[in-house]
Amino acid sequence: MVVVSPEQKLQNAEEQSNELELLISMFDSNITTSDDNSIVTITMSSKYFLLVLRCLYHELYPSHEPPIFTIIDMTSAEASHVVDIGILEVRCSKIFIPGECVVYPWVGYVTEYLEAMDVFVDENSAEKEAAAGSSALTENDELIADLENLEIFESEFDLEELQSPFTLTADIPPPAILSKIYTGQILTERKSHFQAHVCPVTSQKDIDDALAALLLNPKIAAASHNIMAYRYTKDNGLVAEDYDDDGENKAGGRLLELIQLMNVENLLVVVSRWYGGVLLGPARFKCINNIAKNTIMESGLYDNDAKKKKKKK
């Protein structure tokens, strides 16, 4: 039997409160709590599935044990595929590290699990259509999905082609802003590939032009996600900033936080992710921000000395 001191109980209660505050701010209408905030219920949905994560906070969490939790499958009974809740709960249990809050990482893991399940359903449907006599196969039909471990083995992925210059058709002139875009190296993490692109911008038109130019590259256009954030100073001196998750929930906001912390202005950052089928959980956010930070530093658009001087004023 684990015995915790009164001081540890207070610390656990404070960490639970901080985590709950974060969860409410992040998930808003998708989260409900009991009157005493001891029971947290979070609804997570995807294209085909609907799951509910219910957690019970207790005095041993997070110092010693995870919260007591269950995952409930609320997907329509008419759905052709089901989620293996048992496997999902076991994997969530393995994520917990004593002393660290785990509910937010659980949500991230389950969300990415559902994304992979959606891919599997789409792939399975495409294969059935092809078997029924479909005349055209898509690139996705080349992927082989393993439902038990949700690993989608990669089809041919030519990294050299991705890093090569843009190929434009004769009737599409190269955008003027194309020469200003700096594309960094590729980071590969458990079959997912990440690559950042940065471009100096001073207006919304610059942003639109840069995004359009990037999407002229078919590999970038075919990325699972093109996460974007920008920040620039307008003529009136006010800072304009925004982001787009492009389906990678919360990633755009984290990317914007990165360029805010780096005190970077007049910059557009886009991180392309090609999903490899292996669930990364919260680690994907670290990959996105790390590749973005490194690319910003390499691009020559970040003046570290100038930022230090600005902070001292």
PDB file of C-alpha atoms in Angstrom:
ATOM      1  CA  MET A   1       0.000   0.000   0.000  1.00  0.00           C
ATOM      2  CA  VAL A   2       1.366   3.367  -1.016  1.00  0.00           C
ATOM      3  CA  VAL A   3       1.340   6.075   1.652  1.00  0.00           C
ATOM      4  CA  VAL A   4       1.727   9.707   0.631  1.00  0.00           C
ATOM      5  CA  SER A   5       2.543  12.583   2.927  1.00  0.00           C
ATOM      6  CA  PRO A   6       0.147  15.502   3.424  1.00  0.00           C
ATOM      7  CA  GLU A   7       2.581  17.698   1.516  1.00  0.00           C
ATOM      8  CA  GLN A   8       2.582  15.271  -1.421  1.00  0.00           C
ATOM      9  CA  LYS A   9      -1.206  15.152  -1.398  1.00  0.00           C
ATOM     10  CA  LEU A  10      -1.326  18.927  -1.639  1.00  0.00           C
ATOM     11  CA  GLN A  11       1.189  18.932  -4.475  1.00  0.00           C
ATOM     12  CA  ASN A  12      -0.793  16.257  -6.320  1.00  0.00           C
ATOM     13  CA  ALA A  13      -3.975  18.259  -5.882  1.00  0.00           C
ATOM     14  CA  GLU A  14      -2.279  21.368  -7.268  1.00  0.00           C
ATOM     15  CA  GLU A  15      -0.921  19.503 -10.290  1.00  0.00           C
ATOM     16  CA  GLN A  16      -4.332  17.985 -10.928  1.00  0.00           C
ATOM     17  CA  SER A  17      -5.878  21.440 -10.796  1.00  0.00           C
ATOM     18  CA  ASN A  18      -3.292  22.832 -13.226  1.00  0.00           C
ATOM     19  CA  GLU A  19      -3.822  19.933 -15.614  1.00  0.00           C
ATOM     20  CA  LEU A  20      -7.592  20.328 -15.470  1.00  0.00           C
ATOM     21  CA  GLU A  21      -7.279  24.039 -16.218  1.00  0.00           C
ATOM     22  CA  LEU A  22      -5.156  23.213 -19.276  1.00  0.00           C
ATOM     23  CA  LEU A  23      -7.590  20.537 -20.467  1.00  0.00           C
ATOM     24  CA  ILE A  24     -10.569  22.864 -20.164  1.00  0.00           C
ATOM     25  CA  SER A  25      -8.767  25.608 -22.088  1.00  0.00           C
ATOM     26  CA  MET A  26      -7.722  23.188 -24.825  1.00  0.00           C
ATOM     27  CA  PHE A  27     -10.879  21.112 -25.277  1.00  0.00           C
ATOM     28  CA  ASP A  28     -13.608  23.494 -24.136  1.00  0.00           C
ATOM     29  CA  SER A  29     -16.961  22.043 -25.259  1.00  0.00           C
ATOM     30  CA  ASN A  30     -15.535  18.512 -25.517  1.00  0.00           C
ATOM     31  CA  ILE A  31     -14.832  18.228 -21.789  1.00  0.00           C
ATOM     32  CA  THR A  32     -17.074  17.939 -18.748  1.00  0.00           C
ATOM     33  CA  THR A  33     -16.221  17.565 -15.052  1.00  0.00           C
ATOM     34  CA  SER A  34     -18.017  16.459 -11.922  1.00  0.00           C
ATOM     35  CA  ASP A  35     -18.992  19.058  -9.326  1.00  0.00           C
ATOM     36  CA  ASP A  36     -15.852  18.373  -7.297  1.00  0.00           C
ATOM     37  CA  ASN A  37     -13.646  18.117 -10.433  1.00  0.00           C
ATOM     38  CA  SER A  38     -12.584  14.586  -9.515  1.00  0.00           C
ATOM     39  CA  ILE A  39     -14.109  13.021 -12.651  1.00  0.00           C
ATOM     40  CA  VAL A  40     -13.070  14.319 -16.070  1.00  0.00           C
ATOM     41  CA  THR A  41     -14.827  13.236 -19.264  1.00  0.00           C
ATOM     42  CA  ILE A  42     -13.356  14.109 -22.673  1.00  0.00           C
ATOM     43  CA  THR A  43     -15.015  13.352 -26.000  1.00  0.00           C
ATOM     44  CA  MET A  44     -12.771  12.640 -28.999  1.00  0.00           C
ATOM     45  CA  SER A  45     -14.100  12.213 -32.503  1.00  0.00           C
ATOM     46  CA  SER A  46     -12.693  11.570 -35.953  1.00  0.00           C
ATOM     47  CA  LYS A  47     -14.063  10.949 -39.414  1.00  0.00           C
ATOM     48  CA  TYR A  48     -15.478   7.524 -38.487  1.00  0.00           C
ATOM     49  CA  PHE A  49     -15.151   7.110 -34.726  1.00  0.00           C
ATOM     50  CA  LEU A  50     -16.350   8.605 -31.455  1.00  0.00           C
ATOM     51  CA  LEU A  51     -14.602   7.769 -28.164  1.00  0.00           C
ATOM     52  CA  VAL A  52     -15.021   9.037 -24.620  1.00  0.00           C
ATOM     53  CA  LEU A  53     -12.131   9.117 -22.121  1.00  0.00           C
ATOM     54  CA  ARG A  54     -13.274   9.203 -18.501  1.00  0.00           C
ATOM     55  CA  CYS A  55     -10.704   9.737 -15.726  1.00  0.00           C
ATOM     56  CA  LEU A  56     -10.987   9.676 -11.946  1.00  0.00           C
ATOM     57  CA  TYR A  57      -8.439  11.791 -10.086  1.00  0.00           C
ATOM     58  CA  HIS A  58      -7.170  10.432  -6.753  1.00  0.00           C
ATOM     59  CA  GLU A  59      -4.585  11.359  -4.148  1.00  0.00           C
ATOM     60  CA  LEU A  60      -1.834   9.149  -5.630  1.00  0.00           C
ATOM     61  CA  TYR A  61      -1.933  10.934  -9.000  1.00  0.00           C
ATOM     62  CA  PRO A  62       0.422  12.003 -10.479  1.00  0.00           C
ATOM     63  CA  SER A  63       3.164  11.229  -7.962  1.00  0.00           C
ATOM     64  CA  HIS A  64       2.700   7.460  -7.915  1.00  0.00           C
ATOM     65  CA  GLU A  65      -0.128   6.200 -10.098  1.00  0.00           C
ATOM     66  CA  PRO A  66      -2.119   7.319 -13.138  1.00  0.00           C
ATOM     67  CA  PRO A  67      -5.745   8.342 -12.714  1.00  0.00           C
ATOM     68  CA  ILE A  68      -8.270   5.528 -12.846  1.00  0.00           C
ATOM     69  CA  PHE A  69      -9.603   5.658 -16.375  1.00  0.00           C
ATOM     70  CA  THR A  70     -11.731   3.965 -18.977  1.00  0.00           C
ATOM     71  CA  ILE A  71     -12.267   4.513 -22.685  1.00  0.00           C
ATOM     72  CA  ILE A  72     -15.789   4.117 -24.017  1.00  0.00           C
ATOM     73  CA  ASP A  73     -16.549   3.481 -27.681  1.00  0.00           C
ATOM     74  CA  MET A  74     -19.546   5.614 -28.666  1.00  0.00           C
ATOM     75  CA  THR A  75     -19.159   4.978 -32.398  1.00  0.00           C
ATOM     76  CA  SER A  76     -22.384   4.226 -34.236  1.00  0.00           C
ATOM     77  CA  ALA A  77     -23.331   0.551 -34.186  1.00  0.00           C
ATOM     78  CA  GLU A  78     -23.683   0.752 -37.963  1.00  0.00           C
ATOM     79  CA  ALA A  79     -19.943   1.424 -38.399  1.00  0.00           C
ATOM     80  CA  SER A  80     -18.095  -1.273 -40.318  1.00  0.00           C
ATOM     81  CA  HIS A  81     -14.989  -1.131 -38.075  1.00  0.00           C
ATOM     82  CA  VAL A  82     -14.487  -1.147 -34.335  1.00  0.00           C
ATOM     83  CA  VAL A  83     -11.751   0.156 -32.047  1.00  0.00           C
ATOM     84  CA  ASP A  84      -9.942  -2.374 -29.870  1.00  0.00           C
ATOM     85  CA  ILE A  85     -10.504  -0.598 -26.557  1.00  0.00           C
ATOM     86  CA  GLY A  86      -8.469  -3.169 -24.612  1.00  0.00           C
ATOM     87  CA  ILE A  87      -5.312  -2.551 -26.642  1.00  0.00           C
ATOM     88  CA  LEU A  88      -5.861   1.199 -26.526  1.00  0.00           C
ATOM     89  CA  GLU A  89      -6.189   1.232 -22.722  1.00  0.00           C
ATOM     90  CA  VAL A  90      -3.050  -0.892 -22.294  1.00  0.00           C
ATOM     91  CA  ARG A  91      -1.056   1.471 -24.481  1.00  0.00           C
ATOM     92  CA  CYS A  92      -2.333   4.491 -22.569  1.00  0.00           C
ATOM     93  CA  SER A  93      -1.292   2.862 -19.289  1.00  0.00           C
ATOM     94  CA  LYS A  94       2.257   2.461 -20.606  1.00  0.00           C
ATOM     95  CA  ILE A  95       2.508   6.190 -21.341  1.00  0.00           C
ATOM     96  CA  PHE A  96       2.262   7.142 -17.662  1.00  0.00           C
ATOM     97  CA  ILE A  97       5.472   8.186 -15.892  1.00  0.00           C
ATOM     98  CA  PRO A  98       5.244   8.655 -12.085  1.00  0.00           C
ATOM     99  CA  GLY A  99       5.370  12.339 -11.216  1.00  0.00           C
ATOM    100  CA  GLU A 100       4.060  13.533 -14.584  1.00  0.00           C
ATOM    101  CA  CYS A 101       0.482  14.389 -15.529  1.00  0.00           C
ATOM    102  CA  VAL A 102      -0.735  12.099 -18.262  1.00  0.00           C
ATOM    103  CA  VAL A 103      -4.310  12.943 -19.287  1.00  0.00           C
ATOM    104  CA  TYR A 104      -3.283  15.434 -21.968  1.00  0.00           C
ATOM    105  CA  PRO A 105      -0.775  12.960 -23.510  1.00  0.00           C
ATOM    106  CA  TRP A 106      -3.537  10.336 -23.441  1.00  0.00           C
ATOM    107  CA  VAL A 107      -5.812  12.613 -25.439  1.00  0.00           C
ATOM    108  CA  GLY A 108      -3.045  13.242 -27.955  1.00  0.00           C
ATOM    109  CA  TYR A 109      -2.342   9.523 -28.285  1.00  0.00           C
ATOM    110  CA  VAL A 110      -5.988   8.537 -28.692  1.00  0.00           C
ATOM    111  CA  THR A 111      -6.537  11.334 -31.218  1.00  0.00           C
ATOM    112  CA  GLU A 112      -3.651  10.104 -33.342  1.00  0.00           C
ATOM    113  CA  TYR A 113      -4.879   6.512 -32.934  1.00  0.00           C
ATOM    114  CA  LEU A 114      -8.233   7.558 -34.384  1.00  0.00           C
ATOM    115  CA  GLU A 115      -6.505   9.330 -37.258  1.00  0.00           C
ATOM    116  CA  ALA A 116      -4.685   6.092 -38.067  1.00  0.00           C
ATOM    117  CA  MET A 117      -7.951   4.151 -37.830  1.00  0.00           C
ATOM    118  CA  ASP A 118      -9.550   6.586 -40.268  1.00  0.00           C
ATOM    119  CA  VAL A 119      -6.684   5.945 -42.693  1.00  0.00           C
ATOM    120  CA  PHE A 120      -7.187   2.198 -42.290  1.00  0.00           C
ATOM    121  CA  VAL A 121     -10.914   2.452 -43.004  1.00  0.00           C
ATOM    122  CA  ASP A 122     -10.308   4.587 -46.085  1.00  0.00           C
ATOM    123  CA  GLU A 123      -7.617   2.214 -47.330  1.00  0.00           C
ATOM    124  CA  ASN A 124      -9.779  -0.829 -46.742  1.00  0.00           C
ATOM    125  CA  SER A 125     -12.677   0.775 -48.576  1.00  0.00           C
ATOM    126  CA  ALA A 126     -10.425   1.704 -51.484  1.00  0.00           C
ATOM    127  CA  GLU A 127      -9.121  -1.859 -51.722  1.00  0.00           C
ATOM    128  CA  LYS A 128     -12.671  -3.219 -51.804  1.00  0.00           C
ATOM    129  CA  GLU A 129     -13.602  -0.804 -54.566  1.00  0.00           C
ATOM    130  CA  ALA A 130     -10.521  -1.839 -56.541  1.00  0.00           C
ATOM    131  CA  ALA A 131     -11.351  -5.519 -56.089  1.00  0.00           C
ATOM    132  CA  ALA A 132     -14.854  -4.823 -57.333  1.00  0.00           C
ATOM    133  CA  GLY A 133     -13.461  -3.581 -60.619  1.00  0.00           C
ATOM    134  CA  SER A 134     -12.346  -0.018 -60.035  1.00  0.00           C
ATOM    135  CA  SER A 135     -10.354   1.117 -63.051  1.00  0.00           C
ATOM    136  CA  ALA A 136      -8.000   3.507 -61.287  1.00  0.00           C
ATOM    137  CA  LEU A 137      -5.816   2.967 -58.229  1.00  0.00           C
ATOM    138  CA  THR A 138      -4.791   5.840 -55.990  1.00  0.00           C
ATOM    139  CA  GLU A 139      -1.421   6.205 -54.272  1.00  0.00           C
ATOM    140  CA  ASN A 140      -3.070   5.292 -50.997  1.00  0.00           C
ATOM    141  CA  ASP A 141      -4.016   1.899 -52.422  1.00  0.00           C
ATOM    142  CA  GLU A 142      -0.313   1.015 -52.307  1.00  0.00           C
ATOM    143  CA  LEU A 143      -0.274   1.174 -48.507  1.00  0.00           C
ATOM    144  CA  ILE A 144      -0.741  -2.010 -46.514  1.00  0.00           C
ATOM    145  CA  ALA A 145      -2.431  -1.477 -43.156  1.00  0.00           C
ATOM    146  CA  ASP A 146      -1.887  -3.705 -40.153  1.00  0.00           C
ATOM    147  CA  LEU A 147      -4.954  -3.256 -37.933  1.00  0.00           C
ATOM    148  CA  GLU A 148      -3.473  -4.964 -34.880  1.00  0.00           C
ATOM    149  CA  ASN A 149      -0.659  -2.488 -34.362  1.00  0.00           C
ATOM    150  CA  LEU A 150      -1.944   0.262 -36.637  1.00  0.00           C
ATOM    151  CA  GLU A 151       1.292   0.491 -38.587  1.00  0.00           C
ATOM    152  CA  ILE A 152       0.854   1.596 -42.189  1.00  0.00           C
ATOM    153  CA  PHE A 153       3.933   0.536 -44.061  1.00  0.00           C
ATOM    154  CA  GLU A 154       5.298   3.248 -46.269  1.00  0.00           C
ATOM    155  CA  SER A 155       5.037   3.150 -50.040  1.00  0.00           C
ATOM    156  CA  GLU A 156       7.990   4.590 -51.952  1.00  0.00           C
ATOM    157  CA  PHE A 157       8.972   7.924 -50.434  1.00  0.00           C
ATOM    158  CA  ASP A 158      11.695   9.683 -52.346  1.00  0.00           C
ATOM    159  CA  LEU A 159      13.406  12.088 -49.953  1.00  0.00           C
ATOM    160  CA  GLU A 160      15.730  13.348 -52.681  1.00  0.00           C
ATOM    161  CA  GLU A 161      12.739  14.220 -54.822  1.00  0.00           C
ATOM    162  CA  LEU A 162      11.189  16.111 -51.916  1.00  0.00           C
ATOM    163  CA  GLN A 163      14.329  18.203 -51.434  1.00  0.00           C
ATOM    164  CA  SER A 164      14.817  18.858 -55.141  1.00  0.00           C
ATOM    165  CA  PRO A 165      13.822  22.193 -56.751  1.00  0.00           C
ATOM    166  CA  PHE A 166      10.161  22.773 -57.503  1.00  0.00           C
ATOM    167  CA  THR A 167       8.945  21.446 -60.841  1.00  0.00           C
ATOM    168  CA  LEU A 168       6.500  23.810 -62.525  1.00  0.00           C
ATOM    169  CA  THR A 169       4.552  23.298 -65.710  1.00  0.00           C
ATOM    170  CA  ALA A 170       5.251  25.639 -68.582  1.00  0.00           C
ATOM    171  CA  ASP A 171       2.005  27.564 -68.160  1.00  0.00           C
ATOM    172  CA  ILE A 172       2.655  28.406 -64.508  1.00  0.00           C
ATOM    173  CA  PRO A 173       5.336  31.083 -64.058  1.00  0.00           C
ATOM    174  CA  PRO A 174       7.459  30.778 -60.894  1.00  0.00           C
ATOM    175  CA  PRO A 175       6.037  33.095 -58.207  1.00  0.00           C
ATOM    176  CA  ALA A 176       8.349  35.946 -57.267  1.00  0.00           C
ATOM    177  CA  ILE A 177       8.202  34.898 -53.637  1.00  0.00           C
ATOM    178  CA  LEU A 178       9.428  31.396 -54.448  1.00  0.00           C
ATOM    179  CA  SER A 179      13.061  32.486 -54.311  1.00  0.00           C
ATOM    180  CA  LYS A 180      12.548  33.759 -50.763  1.00  0.00           C
ATOM    181  CA  ILE A 181      11.361  30.427 -49.359  1.00  0.00           C
ATOM    182  CA  TYR A 182      13.942  28.454 -47.386  1.00  0.00           C
ATOM    183  CA  THR A 183      13.278  24.729 -46.999  1.00  0.00           C
ATOM    184  CA  GLY A 184      15.107  22.828 -44.285  1.00  0.00           C
ATOM    185  CA  GLN A 185      16.273  19.262 -43.887  1.00  0.00           C
ATOM    186  CA  ILE A 186      13.923  16.329 -43.278  1.00  0.00           C
ATOM    187  CA  LEU A 187      13.454  14.884 -39.799  1.00  0.00           C
ATOM    188  CA  THR A 188      12.274  11.271 -39.697  1.00  0.00           C
ATOM    189  CA  GLU A 189      10.718   9.911 -36.521  1.00  0.00           C
ATOM    190  CA  ARG A 190       9.229   6.403 -36.515  1.00  0.00           C
ATOM    191  CA  LYS A 191       8.268   6.508 -40.192  1.00  0.00           C
ATOM    192  CA  SER A 192       6.797  10.017 -40.095  1.00  0.00           C
ATOM    193  CA  HIS A 193       8.715  12.680 -42.033  1.00  0.00           C
ATOM    194  CA  PHE A 194       8.796  16.341 -41.010  1.00  0.00           C
ATOM    195  CA  GLN A 195      10.144  19.265 -43.041  1.00  0.00           C
ATOM    196  CA  ALA A 196       9.909  23.000 -42.356  1.00  0.00           C
ATOM    197  CA  HIS A 197       9.710  25.889 -44.810  1.00  0.00           C
ATOM    198  CA  VAL A 198      10.201  29.529 -43.810  1.00  0.00           C
ATOM    199  CA  CYS A 199       9.646  32.738 -45.745  1.00  0.00           C
ATOM    200  CA  PRO A 200       9.892  36.448 -44.886  1.00  0.00           C
ATOM    201  CA  VAL A 201       6.481  38.118 -45.120  1.00  0.00           C
ATOM    202  CA  THR A 202       5.138  41.616 -44.501  1.00  0.00           C
ATOM    203  CA  SER A 203       1.518  41.228 -45.635  1.00  0.00           C
ATOM    204  CA  GLN A 204      -1.311  38.769 -46.014  1.00  0.00           C
ATOM    205  CA  LYS A 205      -0.610  38.698 -49.762  1.00  0.00           C
ATOM    206  CA  ASP A 206       2.949  37.541 -49.078  1.00  0.00           C
ATOM    207  CA  ILE A 207       1.541  34.719 -46.942  1.00  0.00           C
ATOM    208  CA  ASP A 208      -0.988  33.674 -49.564  1.00  0.00           C
ATOM    209  CA  ASP A 209       1.649  33.771 -52.316  1.00  0.00           C
ATOM    210  CA  ALA A 210       4.132  31.736 -50.274  1.00  0.00           C
ATOM    211  CA  LEU A 211       1.554  29.075 -49.401  1.00  0.00           C
ATOM    212  CA  ALA A 212       0.454  28.844 -53.033  1.00  0.00           C
ATOM    213  CA  ALA A 213       4.083  28.514 -54.131  1.00  0.00           C
ATOM    214  CA  LEU A 214       4.770  25.711 -51.661  1.00  0.00           C
ATOM    215  CA  LEU A 215       1.733  23.779 -52.819  1.00  0.00           C
ATOM    216  CA  LEU A 216       3.063  23.803 -56.375  1.00  0.00           C
ATOM    217  CA  ASN A 217       5.388  21.057 -55.148  1.00  0.00           C
ATOM    218  CA  PRO A 218       3.261  17.887 -55.468  1.00  0.00           C
ATOM    219  CA  LYS A 219       5.021  16.201 -52.535  1.00  0.00           C
ATOM    220  CA  ILE A 220       4.258  19.127 -50.235  1.00  0.00           C
ATOM    221  CA  ALA A 221       0.703  19.310 -51.542  1.00  0.00           C
ATOM    222  CA  ALA A 222       0.303  15.605 -50.759  1.00  0.00           C
ATOM    223  CA  ALA A 223       1.580  15.901 -47.166  1.00  0.00           C
ATOM    224  CA  SER A 224      -0.706  14.593 -44.448  1.00  0.00           C
ATOM    225  CA  HIS A 225      -0.544  17.996 -42.772  1.00  0.00           C
ATOM    226  CA  ASN A 226       0.929  21.383 -43.691  1.00  0.00           C
ATOM    227  CA  ILE A 227       0.925  23.179 -40.338  1.00  0.00           C
ATOM    228  CA  MET A 228       1.310  26.935 -40.604  1.00  0.00           C
ATOM    229  CA  ALA A 229       1.944  29.940 -38.379  1.00  0.00           C
ATOM    230  CA  TYR A 230       2.898  33.498 -39.199  1.00  0.00           C
ATOM    231  CA  ARG A 231       3.714  36.769 -37.500  1.00  0.00           C
ATOM    232  CA  TYR A 232       4.355  40.163 -39.093  1.00  0.00           C
ATOM    233  CA  THR A 233       4.147  43.860 -38.244  1.00  0.00           C
ATOM    234  CA  LYS A 234       1.571  45.842 -40.211  1.00  0.00           C
ATOM    235  CA  ASP A 235       2.034  49.409 -41.458  1.00  0.00           C
ATOM    236  CA  ASN A 236       0.164  50.734 -38.410  1.00  0.00           C
ATOM    237  CA  GLY A 237       2.658  49.075 -36.077  1.00  0.00           C
ATOM    238  CA  LEU A 238       0.295  46.349 -34.877  1.00  0.00           C
ATOM    239  CA  VAL A 239       1.393  42.717 -35.030  1.00  0.00           C
ATOM    240  CA  ALA A 240      -0.693  40.345 -37.133  1.00  0.00           C
ATOM    241  CA  GLU A 241      -0.375  36.679 -36.239  1.00  0.00           C
ATOM    242  CA  ASP A 242      -2.347  33.497 -36.795  1.00  0.00           C
ATOM    243  CA  TYR A 243      -1.966  29.767 -37.412  1.00  0.00           C
ATOM    244  CA  ASP A 244      -3.569  26.778 -39.115  1.00  0.00           C
ATOM    245  CA  ASP A 245      -3.445  23.225 -37.695  1.00  0.00           C
ATOM    246  CA  ASP A 246      -4.377  21.668 -41.059  1.00  0.00           C
ATOM    247  CA  GLY A 247      -5.851  18.702 -39.232  1.00  0.00           C
ATOM    248  CA  GLU A 248      -2.970  18.240 -36.760  1.00  0.00           C
ATOM    249  CA  ASN A 249      -4.914  19.341 -33.701  1.00  0.00           C
ATOM    250  CA  LYS A 250      -3.166  22.054 -31.611  1.00  0.00           C
ATOM    251  CA  ALA A 251       0.034  21.912 -33.694  1.00  0.00           C
ATOM    252  CA  GLY A 252      -0.454  25.315 -35.321  1.00  0.00           C
ATOM    253  CA  GLY A 253      -0.949  27.047 -31.996  1.00  0.00           C
ATOM    254  CA  ARG A 254       2.236  25.495 -30.644  1.00  0.00           C
ATOM    255  CA  LEU A 255       4.090  26.590 -33.767  1.00  0.00           C
ATOM    256  CA  LEU A 256       2.896  30.166 -33.243  1.00  0.00           C
ATOM    257  CA  GLU A 257       4.002  30.001 -29.601  1.00  0.00           C
ATOM    258  CA  LEU A 258       7.455  28.971 -30.814  1.00  0.00           C
ATOM    259  CA  ILE A 259       7.924  32.004 -33.067  1.00  0.00           C
ATOM    260  CA  GLN A 260       6.533  34.223 -30.300  1.00  0.00           C
ATOM    261  CA  LEU A 261       9.074  32.835 -27.826  1.00  0.00           C
ATOM    262  CA  MET A 262      11.847  33.298 -30.400  1.00  0.00           C
ATOM    263  CA  ASN A 263      10.591  36.871 -30.815  1.00  0.00           C
ATOM    264  CA  VAL A 264      10.545  36.432 -34.576  1.00  0.00           C
ATOM    265  CA  GLU A 265       8.581  38.874 -36.719  1.00  0.00           C
ATOM    266  CA  ASN A 266       7.751  39.128 -40.422  1.00  0.00           C
ATOM    267  CA  LEU A 267       7.992  35.383 -40.890  1.00  0.00           C
ATOM    268  CA  LEU A 268       5.833  32.539 -42.173  1.00  0.00           C
ATOM    269  CA  VAL A 269       6.621  29.016 -40.979  1.00  0.00           C
ATOM    270  CA  VAL A 270       5.113  25.898 -42.546  1.00  0.00           C
ATOM    271  CA  VAL A 271       5.868  22.388 -41.297  1.00  0.00           C
ATOM    272  CA  SER A 272       4.920  19.528 -43.615  1.00  0.00           C
ATOM    273  CA  ARG A 273       4.290  16.143 -42.063  1.00  0.00           C
ATOM    274  CA  TRP A 274       4.005  12.925 -44.028  1.00  0.00           C
ATOM    275  CA  TYR A 275       2.339  10.456 -41.676  1.00  0.00           C
ATOM    276  CA  GLY A 276       4.051   7.068 -41.628  1.00  0.00           C
ATOM    277  CA  GLY A 277       1.374   5.136 -39.795  1.00  0.00           C
ATOM    278  CA  VAL A 278       3.109   4.821 -36.403  1.00  0.00           C
ATOM    279  CA  LEU A 279       1.472   6.790 -33.613  1.00  0.00           C
ATOM    280  CA  LEU A 280       3.852   9.369 -32.130  1.00  0.00           C
ATOM    281  CA  GLY A 281       1.536  10.819 -29.479  1.00  0.00           C
ATOM    282  CA  PRO A 282       2.734  14.110 -27.961  1.00  0.00           C
ATOM    283  CA  ALA A 283       6.207  13.483 -29.426  1.00  0.00           C
ATOM    284  CA  ARG A 284       4.915  14.741 -32.767  1.00  0.00           C
ATOM    285  CA  PHE A 285       4.645  18.271 -31.346  1.00  0.00           C
ATOM    286  CA  LYS A 286       8.295  18.134 -30.298  1.00  0.00           C
ATOM    287  CA  CYS A 287       9.267  17.031 -33.814  1.00  0.00           C
ATOM    288  CA  ILE A 288       7.240  19.836 -35.402  1.00  0.00           C
ATOM    289  CA  ASN A 289       8.680  22.567 -33.189  1.00  0.00           C
ATOM    290  CA  ASN A 290      12.253  21.263 -33.298  1.00  0.00           C
ATOM    291  CA  ILE A 291      12.373  21.095 -37.091  1.00  0.00           C
ATOM    292  CA  ALA A 292      10.755  24.533 -37.285  1.00  0.00           C
ATOM    293  CA  LYS A 293      13.236  26.077 -34.835  1.00  0.00           C
ATOM    294  CA  ASN A 294      16.247  24.543 -36.574  1.00  0.00           C
ATOM    295  CA  THR A 295      15.060  25.702 -39.992  1.00  0.00           C
ATOM    296  CA  ILE A 296      14.440  29.242 -38.744  1.00  0.00           C
ATOM    297  CA  MET A 297      17.956  29.344 -37.299  1.00  0.00           C
ATOM    298  CA  GLU A 298      19.509  27.929 -40.496  1.00  0.00           C
ATOM    299  CA  SER A 299      17.582  30.232 -42.819  1.00  0.00           C
ATOM    300  CA  GLY A 300      19.430  33.395 -41.834  1.00  0.00           C
ATOM    301  CA  LEU A 301      16.117  35.050 -40.987  1.00  0.00           C
ATOM    302  CA  TYR A 302      16.797  34.899 -37.249  1.00  0.00           C
ATOM    303  CA  ASP A 303      19.230  37.397 -35.735  1.00  0.00           C
ATOM    304  CA  ASN A 304      20.020  36.025 -32.300  1.00  0.00           C
ATOM    305  CA  ASP A 305      22.160  38.997 -31.260  1.00  0.00           C
ATOM    306  CA  ALA A 306      19.422  41.430 -32.276  1.00  0.00           C
ATOM    307  CA  LYS A 307      16.855  39.476 -30.285  1.00  0.00           C
ATOM    308  CA  LYS A 308      19.063  39.562 -27.194  1.00  0.00           C
ATOM    309  CA  LYS A 309      19.537  43.333 -27.494  1.00  0.00           C
ATOM    310  CA  LYS A 310      15.805  43.830 -27.947  1.00  0.00           C
ATOM    311  CA  LYS A 311      15.061  41.854 -24.789  1.00  0.00           C
ATOM    312  CA  LYS A 312      17.499  43.943 -22.735  1.00  0.00           C
ATOM    313  CA  LYS A 313      15.749  47.214 -23.567  1.00  0.00           C
TER     314      LYS A 313
END
